PDB file of C-alpha atoms in Angstrom:
ATOM      1  CA  MET Q   1       0.000   0.000   0.000  1.00  0.00           C
ATOM      2  CA  HIS Q   2       1.359   3.428  -0.963  1.00  0.00           C
ATOM      3  CA  GLU Q   3       2.271   5.660   1.967  1.00  0.00           C
ATOM      4  CA  THR Q   4       2.146   9.428   1.765  1.00  0.00           C
ATOM      5  CA  LEU Q   5       5.003  11.536   3.089  1.00  0.00           C
ATOM      6  CA  GLU Q   6       2.799  12.798   5.917  1.00  0.00           C
ATOM      7  CA  GLU Q   7       2.082   9.213   7.015  1.00  0.00           C
ATOM      8  CA  VAL Q   8       5.820   8.493   7.004  1.00  0.00           C
ATOM      9  CA  GLN Q   9       6.448  11.588   9.131  1.00  0.00           C
ATOM     10  CA  MET Q  10       3.853  10.509  11.685  1.00  0.00           C
ATOM     11  CA  THR Q  11       5.026   6.881  11.944  1.00  0.00           C
ATOM     12  CA  SER Q  12       8.807   7.367  11.700  1.00  0.00           C
ATOM     13  CA  ARG Q  13      11.046   6.654  14.693  1.00  0.00           C
ATOM     14  CA  LYS Q  14      12.363   9.930  16.089  1.00  0.00           C
ATOM     15  CA  PRO Q  15      15.749   9.921  17.841  1.00  0.00           C
ATOM     16  CA  ILE Q  16      15.254  13.685  18.386  1.00  0.00           C
ATOM     17  CA  ASN Q  17      11.870  15.130  19.336  1.00  0.00           C
ATOM     18  CA  GLY Q  18      10.042  18.419  19.624  1.00  0.00           C
ATOM     19  CA  ASP Q  19      11.191  21.783  18.299  1.00  0.00           C
ATOM     20  CA  LEU Q  20      14.762  20.681  18.979  1.00  0.00           C
ATOM     21  CA  LYS Q  21      14.871  18.534  15.825  1.00  0.00           C
ATOM     22  CA  VAL Q  22      13.904  21.539  13.670  1.00  0.00           C
ATOM     23  CA  TYR Q  23      16.489  23.852  15.234  1.00  0.00           C
ATOM     24  CA  PHE Q  24      19.169  21.156  15.177  1.00  0.00           C
ATOM     25  CA  SER Q  25      18.478  20.239  11.524  1.00  0.00           C
ATOM     26  CA  LEU Q  26      18.534  23.876  10.379  1.00  0.00           C
ATOM     27  CA  PHE Q  27      21.750  24.573  12.311  1.00  0.00           C
ATOM     28  CA  SER Q  28      23.398  21.423  10.911  1.00  0.00           C
ATOM     29  CA  LEU Q  29      22.309  22.268   7.361  1.00  0.00           C
ATOM     30  CA  LEU Q  30      23.710  25.799   7.623  1.00  0.00           C
ATOM     31  CA  PHE Q  31      26.934  24.549   9.200  1.00  0.00           C
ATOM     32  CA  VAL Q  32      27.486  21.848   6.566  1.00  0.00           C
ATOM     33  CA  VAL Q  33      26.873  24.240   3.675  1.00  0.00           C
ATOM     34  CA  LEU Q  34      29.256  26.874   5.063  1.00  0.00           C
ATOM     35  CA  SER Q  35      31.969  24.529   6.392  1.00  0.00           C
ATOM     36  CA  GLY Q  36      33.762  24.023   3.067  1.00  0.00           C
ATOM     37  CA  LYS Q  37      35.476  20.779   4.189  1.00  0.00           C
ATOM     38  CA  VAL Q  38      35.043  17.360   2.615  1.00  0.00           C
ATOM     39  CA  SER Q  39      35.660  15.680   5.994  1.00  0.00           C
ATOM     40  CA  VAL Q  40      32.614  17.514   7.402  1.00  0.00           C
ATOM     41  CA  TYR Q  41      30.557  16.537   4.356  1.00  0.00           C
ATOM     42  CA  LEU Q  42      31.471  12.843   4.696  1.00  0.00           C
ATOM     43  CA  ALA Q  43      30.746  12.842   8.433  1.00  0.00           C
ATOM     44  CA  ALA Q  44      27.392  14.632   8.003  1.00  0.00           C
ATOM     45  CA  LEU Q  45      26.386  12.293   5.175  1.00  0.00           C
ATOM     46  CA  THR Q  46      27.229   9.214   7.261  1.00  0.00           C
ATOM     47  CA  ILE Q  47      25.588  10.472  10.474  1.00  0.00           C
ATOM     48  CA  PHE Q  48      22.358  11.834   9.014  1.00  0.00           C
ATOM     49  CA  SER Q  49      21.949   8.943   6.558  1.00  0.00           C
ATOM     50  CA  THR Q  50      22.167   6.561   9.519  1.00  0.00           C
ATOM     51  CA  LEU Q  51      19.617   8.607  11.484  1.00  0.00           C
ATOM     52  CA  SER Q  52      17.285   8.796   8.477  1.00  0.00           C
ATOM     53  CA  ILE Q  53      17.462   5.063   7.775  1.00  0.00           C
ATOM     54  CA  TYR Q  54      16.789   4.399  11.455  1.00  0.00           C
ATOM     55  CA  ALA Q  55      13.818   6.793  11.325  1.00  0.00           C
ATOM     56  CA  ALA Q  56      12.187   5.762   8.039  1.00  0.00           C
ATOM     57  CA  ASP Q  57      14.032   2.747   6.587  1.00  0.00           C
ATOM     58  CA  ARG Q  58      13.634   2.509   2.799  1.00  0.00           C
ATOM     59  CA  HIS Q  59      11.821   5.835   2.460  1.00  0.00           C
ATOM     60  CA  TYR Q  60      15.129   7.682   2.864  1.00  0.00           C
ATOM     61  CA  LEU Q  61      16.684   5.764  -0.040  1.00  0.00           C
ATOM     62  CA  ARG Q  62      13.621   6.507  -2.170  1.00  0.00           C
ATOM     63  CA  LEU Q  63      14.023  10.220  -1.504  1.00  0.00           C
ATOM     64  CA  MET Q  64      17.742  10.094  -2.270  1.00  0.00           C
ATOM     65  CA  LYS Q  65      17.110   8.501  -5.680  1.00  0.00           C
ATOM     66  CA  VAL Q  66      15.399  11.603  -7.053  1.00  0.00           C
ATOM     67  CA  PRO Q  67      18.275  14.138  -6.688  1.00  0.00           C
ATOM     68  CA  THR Q  68      20.775  11.455  -7.765  1.00  0.00           C
ATOM     69  CA  TYR Q  69      19.313  11.554 -11.282  1.00  0.00           C
ATOM     70  CA  PHE Q  70      20.348  15.227 -11.478  1.00  0.00           C
ATOM     71  CA  LEU Q  71      23.538  15.251  -9.397  1.00  0.00           C
ATOM     72  CA  ILE Q  72      25.460  12.452 -11.149  1.00  0.00           C
ATOM     73  CA  PRO Q  73      25.058  13.867 -14.714  1.00  0.00           C
ATOM     74  CA  SER Q  74      25.948  17.335 -13.394  1.00  0.00           C
ATOM     75  CA  ALA Q  75      29.107  15.971 -11.739  1.00  0.00           C
ATOM     76  CA  ILE Q  76      30.126  14.238 -14.971  1.00  0.00           C
ATOM     77  CA  ILE Q  77      29.713  17.489 -16.905  1.00  0.00           C
ATOM     78  CA  ILE Q  78      31.816  19.324 -14.313  1.00  0.00           C
ATOM     79  CA  ALA Q  79      34.559  16.669 -14.453  1.00  0.00           C
ATOM     80  CA  PHE Q  80      34.864  16.837 -18.234  1.00  0.00           C
ATOM     81  CA  PHE Q  81      34.361  20.518 -18.979  1.00  0.00           C
ATOM     82  CA  ILE Q  82      36.234  22.374 -16.210  1.00  0.00           C
ATOM     83  CA  PRO Q  83      39.577  23.616 -17.625  1.00  0.00           C
ATOM     84  CA  GLY Q  84      42.745  22.067 -16.198  1.00  0.00           C
ATOM     85  CA  SER Q  85      45.301  19.304 -16.634  1.00  0.00           C
ATOM     86  CA  SER Q  86      43.794  16.337 -18.474  1.00  0.00           C
ATOM     87  CA  ILE Q  87      43.682  12.802 -17.098  1.00  0.00           C
ATOM     88  CA  SER Q  88      44.582  10.238 -19.745  1.00  0.00           C
ATOM     89  CA  THR Q  89      41.685   7.892 -20.522  1.00  0.00           C
ATOM     90  CA  PRO Q  90      40.705   5.714 -23.519  1.00  0.00           C
ATOM     91  CA  LEU Q  91      37.680   7.975 -24.078  1.00  0.00           C
ATOM     92  CA  PRO Q  92      37.565  10.522 -26.931  1.00  0.00           C
ATOM     93  CA  ILE Q  93      37.360  13.321 -24.351  1.00  0.00           C
ATOM     94  CA  SER Q  94      39.219  13.251 -21.052  1.00  0.00           C
ATOM     95  CA  PRO Q  95      38.244  14.696 -17.675  1.00  0.00           C
ATOM     96  CA  THR Q  96      40.515  17.199 -15.975  1.00  0.00           C
ATOM     97  CA  ARG Q  97      42.083  16.794 -12.558  1.00  0.00           C
ATOM     98  CA  GLU Q  98      40.560  20.081 -11.392  1.00  0.00           C
ATOM     99  CA  GLY Q  99      37.188  19.047 -12.804  1.00  0.00           C
ATOM    100  CA  VAL Q 100      37.200  15.704 -10.983  1.00  0.00           C
ATOM    101  CA  GLU Q 101      38.133  17.390  -7.691  1.00  0.00           C
ATOM    102  CA  LEU Q 102      35.395  20.006  -8.102  1.00  0.00           C
ATOM    103  CA  ALA Q 103      32.846  17.334  -9.109  1.00  0.00           C
ATOM    104  CA  PHE Q 104      33.673  15.245  -6.019  1.00  0.00           C
ATOM    105  CA  PHE Q 105      33.520  18.315  -3.765  1.00  0.00           C
ATOM    106  CA  THR Q 106      30.153  19.331  -5.252  1.00  0.00           C
ATOM    107  CA  LEU Q 107      28.703  15.824  -4.898  1.00  0.00           C
ATOM    108  CA  MET Q 108      29.798  15.526  -1.267  1.00  0.00           C
ATOM    109  CA  ARG Q 109      28.439  18.953  -0.401  1.00  0.00           C
ATOM    110  CA  SER Q 110      25.122  18.242  -2.119  1.00  0.00           C
ATOM    111  CA  TYR Q 111      24.620  14.785  -0.607  1.00  0.00           C
ATOM    112  CA  ALA Q 112      25.610  15.951   2.882  1.00  0.00           C
ATOM    113  CA  SER Q 113      23.142  18.849   2.718  1.00  0.00           C
ATOM    114  CA  LEU Q 114      20.405  16.588   1.353  1.00  0.00           C
ATOM    115  CA  SER Q 115      20.959  14.003   4.083  1.00  0.00           C
ATOM    116  CA  VAL Q 116      20.405  16.674   6.752  1.00  0.00           C
ATOM    117  CA  LEU Q 117      17.362  18.070   4.961  1.00  0.00           C
ATOM    118  CA  PHE Q 118      15.825  14.637   4.368  1.00  0.00           C
ATOM    119  CA  PHE Q 119      16.281  13.735   8.043  1.00  0.00           C
ATOM    120  CA  MET Q 120      14.144  16.732   8.972  1.00  0.00           C
ATOM    121  CA  ILE Q 121      11.617  15.986   6.202  1.00  0.00           C
ATOM    122  CA  LEU Q 122      11.163  12.349   7.260  1.00  0.00           C
ATOM    123  CA  THR Q 123      10.714  13.099  10.964  1.00  0.00           C
ATOM    124  CA  THR Q 124       8.988  16.495  10.974  1.00  0.00           C
ATOM    125  CA  SER Q 125       5.658  17.535   9.478  1.00  0.00           C
ATOM    126  CA  ILE Q 126       5.156  20.964   7.916  1.00  0.00           C
ATOM    127  CA  PRO Q 127       2.934  22.215  10.790  1.00  0.00           C
ATOM    128  CA  GLU Q 128       5.657  21.218  13.277  1.00  0.00           C
ATOM    129  CA  VAL Q 129       8.277  23.137  11.277  1.00  0.00           C
ATOM    130  CA  PHE Q 130       6.205  26.319  11.217  1.00  0.00           C
ATOM    131  CA  ALA Q 131       5.261  25.926  14.884  1.00  0.00           C
ATOM    132  CA  ALA Q 132       8.961  25.763  15.759  1.00  0.00           C
ATOM    133  CA  LEU Q 133       9.726  28.797  13.585  1.00  0.00           C
ATOM    134  CA  LYS Q 134       6.831  30.656  15.207  1.00  0.00           C
ATOM    135  CA  ARG Q 135       8.538  30.216  18.578  1.00  0.00           C
ATOM    136  CA  LEU Q 136      11.570  31.904  17.003  1.00  0.00           C
ATOM    137  CA  ARG Q 137       9.406  35.008  16.510  1.00  0.00           C
ATOM    138  CA  LEU Q 138       8.387  34.309  12.909  1.00  0.00           C
ATOM    139  CA  PRO Q 139       5.349  36.569  12.279  1.00  0.00           C
ATOM    140  CA  ALA Q 140       2.087  34.812  13.140  1.00  0.00           C
ATOM    141  CA  PHE Q 141       0.521  35.965   9.853  1.00  0.00           C
ATOM    142  CA  VAL Q 142       3.247  34.184   7.839  1.00  0.00           C
ATOM    143  CA  VAL Q 143       2.791  31.002   9.876  1.00  0.00           C
ATOM    144  CA  GLU Q 144      -0.995  30.923   9.487  1.00  0.00           C
ATOM    145  CA  MET Q 145      -0.897  31.682   5.754  1.00  0.00           C
ATOM    146  CA  SER Q 146       1.715  28.951   5.224  1.00  0.00           C
ATOM    147  CA  LEU Q 147      -0.345  26.390   7.131  1.00  0.00           C
ATOM    148  CA  LEU Q 148      -3.512  27.314   5.233  1.00  0.00           C
ATOM    149  CA  VAL Q 149      -1.698  27.036   1.899  1.00  0.00           C
ATOM    150  CA  TYR Q 150      -0.281  23.665   2.968  1.00  0.00           C
ATOM    151  CA  ARG Q 151      -3.761  22.378   3.832  1.00  0.00           C
ATOM    152  CA  ALA Q 152      -5.198  23.769   0.590  1.00  0.00           C
ATOM    153  CA  ILE Q 153      -2.512  21.982  -1.432  1.00  0.00           C
ATOM    154  CA  GLN Q 154      -3.374  18.732   0.329  1.00  0.00           C
ATOM    155  CA  VAL Q 155      -7.047  19.208  -0.568  1.00  0.00           C
ATOM    156  CA  LEU Q 156      -6.145  19.897  -4.210  1.00  0.00           C
ATOM    157  CA  MET Q 157      -3.840  16.873  -4.447  1.00  0.00           C
ATOM    158  CA  ASP Q 158      -6.505  14.634  -2.948  1.00  0.00           C
ATOM    159  CA  GLU Q 159      -9.097  15.943  -5.423  1.00  0.00           C
ATOM    160  CA  LEU Q 160      -6.688  15.580  -8.345  1.00  0.00           C
ATOM    161  CA  ASP Q 161      -5.908  11.987  -7.384  1.00  0.00           C
ATOM    162  CA  ARG Q 162      -9.613  11.161  -7.231  1.00  0.00           C
ATOM    163  CA  LEU Q 163     -10.302  12.747 -10.627  1.00  0.00           C
ATOM    164  CA  ASP Q 164      -7.244  11.093 -12.187  1.00  0.00           C
ATOM    165  CA  ARG Q 165      -8.307   7.610 -11.014  1.00  0.00           C
ATOM    166  CA  SER Q 166     -11.789   8.249 -12.353  1.00  0.00           C
ATOM    167  CA  ALA Q 167     -10.421   9.316 -15.754  1.00  0.00           C
ATOM    168  CA  SER Q 168      -8.052   6.326 -15.930  1.00  0.00           C
ATOM    169  CA  SER Q 169     -10.859   3.869 -15.195  1.00  0.00           C
ATOM    170  CA  ARG Q 170     -12.765   5.346 -18.169  1.00  0.00           C
ATOM    171  CA  LEU Q 171      -9.764   5.000 -20.547  1.00  0.00           C
ATOM    172  CA  GLY Q 172      -9.226   8.740 -20.571  1.00  0.00           C
ATOM    173  CA  TYR Q 173      -5.535   8.303 -21.474  1.00  0.00           C
ATOM    174  CA  ALA Q 174      -5.963   5.640 -24.171  1.00  0.00           C
ATOM    175  CA  SER Q 175      -4.542   7.856 -26.942  1.00  0.00           C
ATOM    176  CA  LYS Q 176      -2.755  11.188 -27.378  1.00  0.00           C
ATOM    177  CA  ARG Q 177      -5.979  12.883 -28.426  1.00  0.00           C
ATOM    178  CA  ALA Q 178      -7.822  11.404 -25.443  1.00  0.00           C
ATOM    179  CA  PHE Q 179      -4.946  12.413 -23.163  1.00  0.00           C
ATOM    180  CA  LEU Q 180      -5.148  16.059 -24.242  1.00  0.00           C
ATOM    181  CA  ARG Q 181      -8.925  16.122 -23.949  1.00  0.00           C
ATOM    182  CA  THR Q 182      -8.873  14.444 -20.525  1.00  0.00           C
ATOM    183  CA  SER Q 183      -6.143  16.770 -19.264  1.00  0.00           C
ATOM    184  CA  SER Q 184      -8.112  19.868 -20.238  1.00  0.00           C
ATOM    185  CA  LEU Q 185     -11.271  18.496 -18.610  1.00  0.00           C
ATOM    186  CA  LEU Q 186      -9.313  17.589 -15.472  1.00  0.00           C
ATOM    187  CA  ALA Q 187      -7.880  21.105 -15.228  1.00  0.00           C
ATOM    188  CA  TYR Q 188     -11.369  22.626 -15.494  1.00  0.00           C
ATOM    189  CA  SER Q 189     -12.904  20.124 -13.062  1.00  0.00           C
ATOM    190  CA  LEU Q 190     -10.060  20.603 -10.589  1.00  0.00           C
ATOM    191  CA  PHE Q 191     -10.542  24.355 -10.611  1.00  0.00           C
ATOM    192  CA  MET Q 192     -14.268  24.057  -9.951  1.00  0.00           C
ATOM    193  CA  LYS Q 193     -13.868  21.311  -7.363  1.00  0.00           C
ATOM    194  CA  SER Q 194     -11.122  23.245  -5.585  1.00  0.00           C
ATOM    195  CA  LEU Q 195     -13.490  26.183  -5.041  1.00  0.00           C
ATOM    196  CA  GLU Q 196     -16.135  23.849  -3.677  1.00  0.00           C
ATOM    197  CA  ARG Q 197     -13.709  21.950  -1.410  1.00  0.00           C
ATOM    198  CA  SER Q 198     -12.112  25.189  -0.165  1.00  0.00           C
ATOM    199  CA  GLU Q 199     -15.532  26.494   0.841  1.00  0.00           C
ATOM    200  CA  LYS Q 200     -16.295  23.248   2.658  1.00  0.00           C
ATOM    201  CA  MET Q 201     -12.901  23.374   4.398  1.00  0.00           C
ATOM    202  CA  ASN Q 202     -13.579  26.931   5.517  1.00  0.00           C
ATOM    203  CA  MET Q 203     -17.013  25.947   6.877  1.00  0.00           C
ATOM    204  CA  ALA Q 204     -15.464  22.972   8.690  1.00  0.00           C
ATOM    205  CA  MET Q 205     -12.830  25.209  10.288  1.00  0.00           C
ATOM    206  CA  GLU Q 206     -15.384  27.786  11.387  1.00  0.00           C
ATOM    207  CA  SER Q 207     -17.616  25.060  12.865  1.00  0.00           C
ATOM    208  CA  ARG Q 208     -14.607  24.012  14.957  1.00  0.00           C
ATOM    209  CA  CYS Q 209     -14.208  27.547  16.337  1.00  0.00           C
ATOM    210  CA  TYR Q 210     -11.286  28.565  14.123  1.00  0.00           C
ATOM    211  CA  SER Q 211     -10.139  31.971  15.364  1.00  0.00           C
ATOM    212  CA  GLY Q 212      -7.197  32.710  13.085  1.00  0.00           C
ATOM    213  CA  GLU Q 213      -4.718  30.290  14.652  1.00  0.00           C
ATOM    214  CA  MET Q 214      -4.255  26.756  13.365  1.00  0.00           C
ATOM    215  CA  PRO Q 215      -3.705  24.130  16.085  1.00  0.00           C
ATOM    216  CA  VAL Q 216      -0.338  22.384  15.768  1.00  0.00           C
ATOM    217  CA  ARG Q 217       1.069  19.276  17.329  1.00  0.00           C
ATOM    218  CA  SER Q 218       3.507  19.944  20.171  1.00  0.00           C
ATOM    219  CA  GLU Q 219       5.938  17.437  21.668  1.00  0.00           C
ATOM    220  CA  GLU Q 220       8.416  17.630  24.504  1.00  0.00           C
ATOM    221  CA  ASN Q 221      12.023  18.155  23.430  1.00  0.00           C
ATOM    222  CA  SER Q 222      14.298  15.131  23.730  1.00  0.00           C
ATOM    223  CA  GLY Q 223      17.611  14.001  22.273  1.00  0.00           C
ATOM    224  CA  TYR Q 224      19.807  16.793  23.637  1.00  0.00           C
ATOM    225  CA  ALA Q 225      22.766  14.450  24.181  1.00  0.00           C
ATOM    226  CA  LEU Q 226      22.618  13.158  20.593  1.00  0.00           C
ATOM    227  CA  CYS Q 227      22.393  16.692  19.153  1.00  0.00           C
ATOM    228  CA  LEU Q 228      25.328  17.864  21.268  1.00  0.00           C
ATOM    229  CA  THR Q 229      27.458  14.865  20.311  1.00  0.00           C
ATOM    230  CA  ILE Q 230      26.825  15.287  16.582  1.00  0.00           C
ATOM    231  CA  SER Q 231      27.378  19.045  16.715  1.00  0.00           C
ATOM    232  CA  LEU Q 232      30.678  18.680  18.585  1.00  0.00           C
ATOM    233  CA  ALA Q 233      31.859  15.992  16.151  1.00  0.00           C
ATOM    234  CA  LEU Q 234      31.140  18.181  13.118  1.00  0.00           C
ATOM    235  CA  ILE Q 235      32.746  21.238  14.731  1.00  0.00           C
ATOM    236  CA  ALA Q 236      35.830  19.192  15.666  1.00  0.00           C
ATOM    237  CA  LEU Q 237      36.236  18.031  12.059  1.00  0.00           C
ATOM    238  CA  TRP Q 238      35.788  21.605  10.838  1.00  0.00           C
ATOM    239  CA  LEU Q 239      38.440  22.957  13.220  1.00  0.00           C
ATOM    240  CA  GLY Q 240      40.841  20.079  12.610  1.00  0.00           C
ATOM    241  CA  VAL Q 241      43.259  19.646   9.734  1.00  0.00           C
ATOM    242  CA  GLY Q 242      41.241  18.201   6.870  1.00  0.00           C
ATOM    243  CA  ALA Q 243      40.234  18.569   3.242  1.00  0.00           C
TER     244      ALA Q 243
END
C-alpha cells in the first residue's frame, strides 16, 4: 500500500523530538553548507543517513534517488568541462584533474546537505516546522498563511488523485488525443472542485471555532545528548586539519 510523506512523518522513529529537531536540523544544514570541508561533508552524510534510515528505513533511499538523477550527470559534466590538466583515458574526451576534484567536492556537499534536509523531512511535518519557527518570533501571519496554503494543497492533491483515477478507469488516457482532452477536462474540473472543497474546508474550520490560529502538534524536546554529540563531532572536524 502506498504511503504518503505525511504518514511516514507521523510513523517514523524519532531519535530527536520536539522543536529541537527543527532547530538542530537547520543549524546542521547551515553549518554543513558553510563549512567548506570534505571531511565535514562525509561525516554529516554518514551520520544523518544513519539517522534517516533508522527513522524511516527505505523511504530515505527513495528520496535520495530523485536528486541522484540530477547530481550524477551534473558531476560528470563538471569533471569533463572544467579547464585544467587532463587525465589520460581511452575515451575521446578526457576529464581534468581540477574538474574531478570540483565534481567530487560538489557531490559531497550536495549529498551531505540533502541528508540533513531529508532527516528533517522524514521526521517532521510541515505544521511542526512552522510551529517551531513561530517560537523563534516568525510573524504569526506568515505562519498561518503557510499552514492554510499547505492544507489547501493537500485538498487539491486529494481531489486531483480522485479525478485522475476516475479518468483512468474510463480509458481517458488511451490515446494522445484522449490524453489532451482528458487533461483539459481535469484542469477545469479541478478548478471548480477546488473552489467547492475550499468552501467546505472553511465551513469545517469555522464550525470548529477557528479563530485565526491553526492548532499544531507539540511534543516535549528530547535528544539533547545526541544533538550535542553530533554538533561537537562536526565542529571538531571543521576545526581540525582536513580537506
